[in-house]
XYZ file of C-alpha atoms in Angstrom:
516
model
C 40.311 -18.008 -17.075
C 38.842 -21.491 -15.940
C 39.312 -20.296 -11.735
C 37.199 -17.176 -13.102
C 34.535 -19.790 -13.469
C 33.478 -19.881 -9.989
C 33.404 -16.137 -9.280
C 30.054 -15.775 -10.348
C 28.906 -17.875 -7.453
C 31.135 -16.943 -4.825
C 30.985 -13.123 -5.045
C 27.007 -12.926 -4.249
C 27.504 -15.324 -1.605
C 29.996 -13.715 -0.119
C 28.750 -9.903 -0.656
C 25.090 -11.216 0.694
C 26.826 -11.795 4.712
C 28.637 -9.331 3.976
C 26.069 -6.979 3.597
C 24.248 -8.307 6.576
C 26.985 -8.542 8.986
C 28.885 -5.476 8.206
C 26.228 -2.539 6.740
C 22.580 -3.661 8.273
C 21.484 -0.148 9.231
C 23.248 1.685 6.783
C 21.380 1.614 3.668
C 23.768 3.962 1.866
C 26.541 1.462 2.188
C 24.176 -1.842 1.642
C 23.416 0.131 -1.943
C 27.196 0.716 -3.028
C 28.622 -2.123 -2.202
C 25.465 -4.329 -4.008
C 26.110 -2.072 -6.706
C 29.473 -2.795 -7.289
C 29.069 -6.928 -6.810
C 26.347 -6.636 -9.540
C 28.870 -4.017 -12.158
C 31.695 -6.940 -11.048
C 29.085 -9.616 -11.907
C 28.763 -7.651 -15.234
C 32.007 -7.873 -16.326
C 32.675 -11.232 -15.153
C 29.774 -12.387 -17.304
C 30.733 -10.597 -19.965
C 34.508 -11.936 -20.108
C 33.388 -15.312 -19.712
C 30.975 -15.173 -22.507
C 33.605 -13.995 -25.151
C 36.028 -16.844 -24.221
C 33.193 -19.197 -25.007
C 32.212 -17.315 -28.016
C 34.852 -19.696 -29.742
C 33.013 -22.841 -28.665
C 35.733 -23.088 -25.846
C 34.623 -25.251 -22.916
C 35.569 -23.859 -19.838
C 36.093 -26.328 -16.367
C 36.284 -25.448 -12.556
C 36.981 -28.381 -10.281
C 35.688 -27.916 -6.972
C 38.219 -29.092 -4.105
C 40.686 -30.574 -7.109
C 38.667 -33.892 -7.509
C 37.818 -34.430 -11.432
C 34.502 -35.578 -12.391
C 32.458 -37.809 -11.484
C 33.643 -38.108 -8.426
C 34.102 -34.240 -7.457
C 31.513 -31.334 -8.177
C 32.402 -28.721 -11.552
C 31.301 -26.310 -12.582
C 31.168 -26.126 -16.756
C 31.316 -22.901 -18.652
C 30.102 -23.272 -22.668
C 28.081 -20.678 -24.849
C 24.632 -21.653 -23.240
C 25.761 -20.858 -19.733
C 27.843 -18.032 -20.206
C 24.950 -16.089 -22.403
C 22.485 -16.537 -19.377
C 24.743 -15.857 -16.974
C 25.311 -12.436 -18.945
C 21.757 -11.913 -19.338
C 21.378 -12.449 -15.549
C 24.249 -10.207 -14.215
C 23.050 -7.192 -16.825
C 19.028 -7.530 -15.599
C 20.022 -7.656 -12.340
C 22.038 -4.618 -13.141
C 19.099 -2.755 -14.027
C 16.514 -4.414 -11.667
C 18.808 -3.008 -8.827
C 19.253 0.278 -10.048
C 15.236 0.515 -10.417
C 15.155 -0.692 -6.559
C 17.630 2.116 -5.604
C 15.564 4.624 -7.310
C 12.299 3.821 -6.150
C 13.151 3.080 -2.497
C 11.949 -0.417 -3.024
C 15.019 -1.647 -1.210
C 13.867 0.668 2.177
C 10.624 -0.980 2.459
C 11.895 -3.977 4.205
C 14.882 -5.828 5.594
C 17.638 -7.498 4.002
C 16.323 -6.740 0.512
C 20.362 -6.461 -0.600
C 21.635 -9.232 0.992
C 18.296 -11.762 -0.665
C 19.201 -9.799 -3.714
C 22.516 -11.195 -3.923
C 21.544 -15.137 -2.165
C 19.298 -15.046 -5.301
C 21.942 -14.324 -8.043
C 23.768 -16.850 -6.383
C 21.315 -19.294 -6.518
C 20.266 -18.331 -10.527
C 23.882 -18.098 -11.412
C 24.613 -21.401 -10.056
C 22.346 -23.101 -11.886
C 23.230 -22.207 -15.380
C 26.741 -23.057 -14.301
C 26.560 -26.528 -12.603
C 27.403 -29.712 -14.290
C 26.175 -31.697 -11.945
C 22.337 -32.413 -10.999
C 22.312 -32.509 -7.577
C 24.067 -29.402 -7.679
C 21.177 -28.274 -10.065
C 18.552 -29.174 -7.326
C 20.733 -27.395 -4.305
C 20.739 -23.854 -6.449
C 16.926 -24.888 -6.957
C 16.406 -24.671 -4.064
C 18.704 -21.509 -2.614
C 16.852 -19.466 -5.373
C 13.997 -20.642 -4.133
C 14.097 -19.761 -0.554
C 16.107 -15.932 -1.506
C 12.671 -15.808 -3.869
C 10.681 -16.377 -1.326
C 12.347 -13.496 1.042
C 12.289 -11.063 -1.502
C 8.692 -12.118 -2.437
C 7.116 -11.064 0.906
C 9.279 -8.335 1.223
C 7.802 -4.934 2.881
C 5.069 -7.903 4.334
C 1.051 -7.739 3.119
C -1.401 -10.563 3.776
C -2.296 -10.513 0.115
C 1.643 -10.983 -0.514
C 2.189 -13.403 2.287
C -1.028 -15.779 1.052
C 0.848 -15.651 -2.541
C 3.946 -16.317 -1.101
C 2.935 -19.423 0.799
C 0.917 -20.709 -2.370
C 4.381 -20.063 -4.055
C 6.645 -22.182 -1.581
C 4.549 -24.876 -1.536
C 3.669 -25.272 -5.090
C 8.231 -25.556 -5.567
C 8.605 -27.638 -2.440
C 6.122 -30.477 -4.015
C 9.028 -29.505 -7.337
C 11.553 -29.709 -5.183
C 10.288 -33.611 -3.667
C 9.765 -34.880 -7.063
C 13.440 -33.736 -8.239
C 14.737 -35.454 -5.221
C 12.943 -38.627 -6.229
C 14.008 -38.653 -9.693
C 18.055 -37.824 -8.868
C 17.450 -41.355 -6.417
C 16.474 -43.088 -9.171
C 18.657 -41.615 -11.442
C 21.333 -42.498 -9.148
C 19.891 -46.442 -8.283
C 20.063 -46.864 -12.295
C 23.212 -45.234 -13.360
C 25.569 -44.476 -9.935
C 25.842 -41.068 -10.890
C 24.475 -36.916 -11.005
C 27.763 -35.684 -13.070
C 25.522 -34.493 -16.392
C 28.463 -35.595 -18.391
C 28.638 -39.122 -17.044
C 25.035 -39.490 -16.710
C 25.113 -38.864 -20.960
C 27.524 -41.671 -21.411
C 25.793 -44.191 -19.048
C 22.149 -43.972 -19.712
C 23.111 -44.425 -23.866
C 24.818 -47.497 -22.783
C 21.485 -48.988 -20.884
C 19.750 -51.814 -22.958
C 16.594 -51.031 -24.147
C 14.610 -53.417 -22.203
C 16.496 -52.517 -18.765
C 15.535 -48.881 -18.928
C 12.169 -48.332 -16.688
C 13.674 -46.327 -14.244
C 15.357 -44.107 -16.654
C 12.132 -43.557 -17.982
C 10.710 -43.130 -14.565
C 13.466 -40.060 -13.939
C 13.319 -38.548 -17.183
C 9.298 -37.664 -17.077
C 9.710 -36.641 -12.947
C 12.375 -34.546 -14.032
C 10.848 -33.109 -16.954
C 7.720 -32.487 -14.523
C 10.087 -30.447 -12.046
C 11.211 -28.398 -14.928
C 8.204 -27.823 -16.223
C 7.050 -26.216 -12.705
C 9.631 -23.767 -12.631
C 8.898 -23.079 -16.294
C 5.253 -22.289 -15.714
C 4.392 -25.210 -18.181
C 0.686 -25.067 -18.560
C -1.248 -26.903 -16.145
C 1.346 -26.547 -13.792
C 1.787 -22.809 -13.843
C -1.559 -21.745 -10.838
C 1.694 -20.661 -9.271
C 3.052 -17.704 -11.351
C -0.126 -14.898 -11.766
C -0.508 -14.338 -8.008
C 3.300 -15.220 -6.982
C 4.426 -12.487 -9.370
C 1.619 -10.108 -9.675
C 1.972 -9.968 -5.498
C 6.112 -9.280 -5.310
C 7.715 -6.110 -5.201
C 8.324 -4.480 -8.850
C 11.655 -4.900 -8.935
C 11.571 -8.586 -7.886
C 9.109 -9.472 -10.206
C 11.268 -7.630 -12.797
C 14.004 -9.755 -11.341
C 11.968 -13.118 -11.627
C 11.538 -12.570 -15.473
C 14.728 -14.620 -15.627
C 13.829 -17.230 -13.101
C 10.675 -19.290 -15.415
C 14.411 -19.198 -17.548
C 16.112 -21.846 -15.486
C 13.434 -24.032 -16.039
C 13.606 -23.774 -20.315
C 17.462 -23.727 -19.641
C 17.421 -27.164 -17.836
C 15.198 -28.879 -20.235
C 17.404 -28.072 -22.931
C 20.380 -28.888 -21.389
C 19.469 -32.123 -19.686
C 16.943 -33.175 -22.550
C 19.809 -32.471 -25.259
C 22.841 -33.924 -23.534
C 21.185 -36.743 -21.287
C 17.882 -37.563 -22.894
C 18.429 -36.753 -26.590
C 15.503 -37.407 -29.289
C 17.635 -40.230 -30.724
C 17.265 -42.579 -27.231
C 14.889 -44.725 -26.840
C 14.224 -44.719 -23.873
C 12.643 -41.259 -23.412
C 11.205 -41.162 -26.754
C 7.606 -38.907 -26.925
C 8.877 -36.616 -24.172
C 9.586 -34.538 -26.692
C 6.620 -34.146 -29.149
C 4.209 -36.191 -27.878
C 4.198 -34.264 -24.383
C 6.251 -31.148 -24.528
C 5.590 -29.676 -27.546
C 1.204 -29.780 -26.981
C 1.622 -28.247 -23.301
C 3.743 -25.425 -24.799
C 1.102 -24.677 -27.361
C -1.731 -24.877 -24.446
C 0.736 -22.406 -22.378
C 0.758 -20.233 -25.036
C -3.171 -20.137 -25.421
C -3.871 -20.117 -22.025
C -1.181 -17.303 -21.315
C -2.761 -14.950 -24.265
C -6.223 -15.777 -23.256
C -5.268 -14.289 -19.327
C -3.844 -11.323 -21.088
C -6.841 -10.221 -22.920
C -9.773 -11.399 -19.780
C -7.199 -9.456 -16.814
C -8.722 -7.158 -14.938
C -5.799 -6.132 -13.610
C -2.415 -4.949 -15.029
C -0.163 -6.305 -12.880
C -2.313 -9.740 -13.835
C -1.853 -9.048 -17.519
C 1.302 -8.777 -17.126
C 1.583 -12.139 -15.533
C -0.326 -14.111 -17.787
C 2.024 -12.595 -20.224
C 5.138 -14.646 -18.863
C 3.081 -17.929 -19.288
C 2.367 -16.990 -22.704
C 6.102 -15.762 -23.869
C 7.257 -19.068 -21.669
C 4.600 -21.245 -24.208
C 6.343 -19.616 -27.172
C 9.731 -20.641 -25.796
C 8.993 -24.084 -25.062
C 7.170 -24.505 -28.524
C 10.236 -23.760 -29.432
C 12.373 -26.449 -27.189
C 9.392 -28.550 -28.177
C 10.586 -28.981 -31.478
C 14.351 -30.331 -30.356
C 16.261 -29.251 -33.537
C 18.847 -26.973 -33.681
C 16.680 -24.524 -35.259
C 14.399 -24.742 -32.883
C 16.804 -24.408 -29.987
C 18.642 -21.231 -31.930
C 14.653 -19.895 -31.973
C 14.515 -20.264 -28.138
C 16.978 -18.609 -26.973
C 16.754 -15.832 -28.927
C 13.254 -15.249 -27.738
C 14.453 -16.128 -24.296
C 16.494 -13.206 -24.219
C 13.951 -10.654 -25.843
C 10.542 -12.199 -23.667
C 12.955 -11.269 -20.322
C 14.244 -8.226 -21.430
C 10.428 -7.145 -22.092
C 8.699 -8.833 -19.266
C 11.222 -7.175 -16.757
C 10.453 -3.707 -18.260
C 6.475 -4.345 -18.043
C 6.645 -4.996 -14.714
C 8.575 -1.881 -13.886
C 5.792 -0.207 -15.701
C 3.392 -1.522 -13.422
C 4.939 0.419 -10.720
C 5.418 3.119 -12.354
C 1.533 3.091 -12.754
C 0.950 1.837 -9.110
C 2.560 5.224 -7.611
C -0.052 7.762 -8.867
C -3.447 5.355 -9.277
C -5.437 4.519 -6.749
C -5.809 0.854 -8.254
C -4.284 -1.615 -10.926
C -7.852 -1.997 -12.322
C -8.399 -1.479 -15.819
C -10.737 0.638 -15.418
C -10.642 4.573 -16.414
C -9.231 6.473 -13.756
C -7.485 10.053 -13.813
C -4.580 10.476 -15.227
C -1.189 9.427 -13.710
C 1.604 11.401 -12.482
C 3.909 11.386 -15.794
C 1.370 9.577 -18.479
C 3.736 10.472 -21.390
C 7.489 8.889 -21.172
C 5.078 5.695 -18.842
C 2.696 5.715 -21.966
C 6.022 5.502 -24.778
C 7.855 3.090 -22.664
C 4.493 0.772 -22.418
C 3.580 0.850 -26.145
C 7.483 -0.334 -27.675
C 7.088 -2.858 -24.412
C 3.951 -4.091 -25.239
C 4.589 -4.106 -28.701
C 7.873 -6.255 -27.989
C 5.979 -8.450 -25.729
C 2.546 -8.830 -28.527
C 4.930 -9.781 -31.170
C 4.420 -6.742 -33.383
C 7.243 -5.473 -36.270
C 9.407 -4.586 -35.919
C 10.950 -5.202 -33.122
C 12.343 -8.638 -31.569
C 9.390 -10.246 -29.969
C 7.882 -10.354 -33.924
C 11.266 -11.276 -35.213
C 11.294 -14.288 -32.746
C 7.931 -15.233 -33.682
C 8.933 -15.689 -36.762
C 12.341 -17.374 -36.188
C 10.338 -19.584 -34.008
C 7.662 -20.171 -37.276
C 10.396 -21.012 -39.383
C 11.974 -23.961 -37.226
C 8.610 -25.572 -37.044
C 8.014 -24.979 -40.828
C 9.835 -28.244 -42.177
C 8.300 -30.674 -39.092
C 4.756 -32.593 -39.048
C 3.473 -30.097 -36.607
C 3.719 -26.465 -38.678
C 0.108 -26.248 -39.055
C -0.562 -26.291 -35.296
C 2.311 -24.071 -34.492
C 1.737 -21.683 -36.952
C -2.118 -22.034 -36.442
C -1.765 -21.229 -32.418
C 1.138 -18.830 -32.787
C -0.405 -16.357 -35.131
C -4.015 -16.249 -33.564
C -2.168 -15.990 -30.125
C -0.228 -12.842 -31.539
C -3.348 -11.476 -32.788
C -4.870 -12.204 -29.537
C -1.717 -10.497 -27.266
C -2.164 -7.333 -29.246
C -5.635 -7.108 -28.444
C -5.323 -7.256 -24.591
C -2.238 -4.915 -24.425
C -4.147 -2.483 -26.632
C -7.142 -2.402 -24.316
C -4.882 -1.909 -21.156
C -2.718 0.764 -22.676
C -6.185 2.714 -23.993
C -7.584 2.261 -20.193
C -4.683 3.359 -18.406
C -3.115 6.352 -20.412
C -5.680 7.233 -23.195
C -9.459 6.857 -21.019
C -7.755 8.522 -18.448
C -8.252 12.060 -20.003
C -11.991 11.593 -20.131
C -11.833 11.134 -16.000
C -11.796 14.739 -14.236
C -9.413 13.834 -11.641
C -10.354 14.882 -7.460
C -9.882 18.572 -6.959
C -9.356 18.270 -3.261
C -7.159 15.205 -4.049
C -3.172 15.658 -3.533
C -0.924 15.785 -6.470
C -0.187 12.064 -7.225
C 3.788 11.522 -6.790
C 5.807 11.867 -9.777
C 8.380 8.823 -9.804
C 12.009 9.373 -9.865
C 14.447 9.951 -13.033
C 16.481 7.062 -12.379
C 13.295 4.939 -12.381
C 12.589 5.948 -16.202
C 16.249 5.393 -16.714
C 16.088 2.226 -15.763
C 12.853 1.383 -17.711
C 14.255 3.022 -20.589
C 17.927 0.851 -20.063
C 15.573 -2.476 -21.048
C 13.693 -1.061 -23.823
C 16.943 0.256 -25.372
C 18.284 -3.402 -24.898
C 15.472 -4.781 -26.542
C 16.124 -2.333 -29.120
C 19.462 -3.892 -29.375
C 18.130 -6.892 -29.506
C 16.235 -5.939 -32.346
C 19.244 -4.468 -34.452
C 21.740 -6.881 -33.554
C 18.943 -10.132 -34.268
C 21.277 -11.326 -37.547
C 24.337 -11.676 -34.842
C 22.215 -12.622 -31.740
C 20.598 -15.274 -33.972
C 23.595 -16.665 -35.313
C 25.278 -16.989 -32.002
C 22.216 -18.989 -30.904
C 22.767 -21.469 -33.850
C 25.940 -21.877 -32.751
C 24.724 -22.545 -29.303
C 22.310 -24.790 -30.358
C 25.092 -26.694 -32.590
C 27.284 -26.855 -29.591
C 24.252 -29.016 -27.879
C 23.601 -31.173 -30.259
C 27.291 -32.174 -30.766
C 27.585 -32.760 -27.219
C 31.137 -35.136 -27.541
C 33.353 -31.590 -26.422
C 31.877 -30.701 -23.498
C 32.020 -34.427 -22.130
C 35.371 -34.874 -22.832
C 36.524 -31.395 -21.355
C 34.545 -32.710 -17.942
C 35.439 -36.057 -18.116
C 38.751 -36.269 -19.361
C 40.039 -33.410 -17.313
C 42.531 -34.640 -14.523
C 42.226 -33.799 -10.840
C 44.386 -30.224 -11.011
C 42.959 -26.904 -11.711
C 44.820 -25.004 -14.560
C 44.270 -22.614 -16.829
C 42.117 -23.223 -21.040
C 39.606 -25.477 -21.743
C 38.619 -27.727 -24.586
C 37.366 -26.186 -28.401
C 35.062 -28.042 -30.016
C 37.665 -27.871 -33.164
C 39.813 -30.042 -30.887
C 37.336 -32.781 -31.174
């Protein structure tokens, strides 16, 4: 299973030319063959994750050269569950695209589809930083395509803003891997782990230098409060489907800080110490103000929507911001649920946008099929607010517990439930303007019928709220695979030795952590 490891890169970037070179006026053929790479991803994702659901540690040598020297590629229950979470939203994000003839309104919207899984997937799966930085930055310029496409000035402007706003991430990660590199002769994340613990204490300046620039770039692609200006225009200004898409992206960020600030940086060095709880852990809290306090002032939905994702992103990094395994078990089971209902609210933007003149909340006549649009916006916005009983409450209070036993309860708790109470507020107002209000508006009688959107576009609406449904039933199991997650970081000793002890030859297993 260990050569499967790569597939998940090299089958978008090889469908992605594909699609280019071989179907670029046939639509019909761009859409079955994208559909099929994404159902393969599926599967892929999906076998990988249950060979790591035994705490195996799965290792693809690139070229046969072993680590450090050569660049792998490291499969373990953190990676394999967002790679899985990836491949299944892109799933549904594509089928939405289909449906709504999103993928028509421009070119190359299949083949940036794919250059972008390629670029997510990669990340979650390198073990190496550089490697981290050059999927940075091939999500980053697929992101970019798919932002501006079917062109706008409006889109273009927030485009720009968003390129430039990662390319000043992009510098700074670049600085920190050179001094990184001048301190320690090394990107491998294993061997980085081994040879920063051995640094003396008085020696370790540049270390500290490349821990907070790094921590900075993460942040950034996190939407860390005050570094998030980026996200409400970038997203509220893509296509639907891409912002649906992007849910995942503000991901890679949270995923890198707890990989590289578990395995590399842990609480217990010196070196780094603060980073954690001293810095993290207050700009998390601010996110999650700020992000609830753009949710209730939008005037816009698509803006609400937006400021949502900083807040859900606050709650998750509260949650990192606490660095114990409970913590990190709280994280990622909110990281699943906040992307599973972000992606479905921004579908439900569009569905909005095809029948009203405007995004303004503001009363305005009723939409073009108000009733299954007005069901699948209250259990999203109810997900996303943090209301029983579904999972966005549940991890709220996972979240609540992990910060329960640690000197900063009172301000989590404090911020997290007036937040909540905040969140419910906004979404309530937007859903009253948009679906209830509405009735009270005589709509235009010489006015044509406002287009009804198609079936497969509830479908695949309905797909994510079922999954958060899931989410919801299945939170006892999806919990206590996260704890094991978490435990698998913060008993780091398997995965080095399965990267570093590996030989030069590719073969088949891994390393359990019971082998340790």
């Amino acid at each position: 299973m260990t050569h499967w490891l790569i597939a998940p890169i090299i089958l978008p970037a090889m469908m992605a030319p594909f699609v280019v070179l071989a179907a670029r006026y046939h639509i019909g053929i761009q859409r079955v063959f994208s559909i099929a790479g994404v159902l393969t991803l599926v599967v892929i994702s999906a076998a990988l994750s249950w060979v790591a659901s035994d705490g195996t540690i799965m290792l693809y040598q690139l070229g046969d050269w072993a680590a450090p020297f050569g660049i792998v590629l490291v499969g373990d229950r953190l990676s394999t569950m967002m790679i899985l979470l990836t491949s299944v939203l892109a799933l549904v994000v594509l089928l939405y695209a289909i449906s709504s003839r999103w993928d028509e309104r421009g070119r190359h919207f299949h083949a940036l589809f794919q250059f972008q899984l390629m670029g997510i997937l990669g990340a979650f799966l390198t073990g190496d930083l550089f490697n981290l930085f050059v999927f940075f930055e091939v999500l980053l310029i697929a992101s970019y395509g798919l932002m501006i496409h079917s062109g706008g000035t409006a889109r273009l402007r927030a485009g720009v803003q968003y390129v430039l706003f990662n390319l000043i991430g992009s510098t700074l990660f670049l600085f920190a891997l050179a001094g990184l590199y001048a301190e320690t002769g090394t990107l491998n994340m294993a061997d980085l782990a081994e040879r920063v613990a051995l640094i003396s204490p008085d020696e370790t300046a540049g270390i500290r230098v490349a821990a907070v620039l790094l921590i900075l770039v993460f942040a950034i692609k996190a939407a860390l409060v005050p570094l998030h200006f980026w996200l409400p225009s970038s997203y509220a200004e893509a296509p639907a489907p891409v912002a649906a898409l992007f849910a995942i992206m503000t991901k890679v960020g949270a995923y890198a800080i707890i990989r590289v600030y578990t395995m590399i940086f842990p609480t217990d060095l010196a070196a780094t110490a603060g980073l954690h709880d001293v810095w993290l852990l207050p700009l998390a809290l601010l996110s999650l103000a700020v992000g609830t306090v753009g949710v209730l002032a939008a005037k816009q939905f698509d803006r609400l929507v937006t400021f949502a994702i900083v807040g859900s992103m606050g709650m998750v990094l509260v949650a990192v911001g606490l660095f114990t395994q409970a913590g990190i078990a709280a994280a990622l089971y909110y990281i699943v649920h906040s992307t599973l209902a972000a992606a479905a609210l921004f579908l439900i933007v569009d569905l909005v946008r095809v029948s009203r003149k405007s995004l303004a909340l503001e009363a305005q006549p009723a939409i073009a099929g108000a009733v299954p649009i007005a069901a699948l916006f209250f259990v999203s916005a109810i997900a996303m607010a943090g209301l029983p009983p579904l999972s966005g409450f549940l991890g709220k209070l996972l979240v609540l517990q992990a910060a329960f036993p640690t000197t900063h309860a009172t301000w989590v708790w404090a911020v997290v439930l007036t937040t909540s109470l905040i969140s419910v507020v906004g979404f309530a107002r937007a859903g009253s303007t948009i679906f209830w209000k509405a009735k009270a508006v005589p709509a235009d009688p010489q006015a044509a019928r406002p287009p009804e959107p198609a079936t497969m576009s509830y479908v695949a609406v309905g797909l994510l709220v079922l999954l958060l449904a899931l989410h919801t039933v299945f939170a006892g199991q999806m919990h206590g695979y996260t704890t094991k997650i978490a435990a698998q970081l913060f008993a780091p000793a398997p995965y080095l030795a399965t990267v570093l002890d590996t030989p030069g030859k590719l073969g088949d297993g891994g390393t359990k952590e019971e082998d340790h």
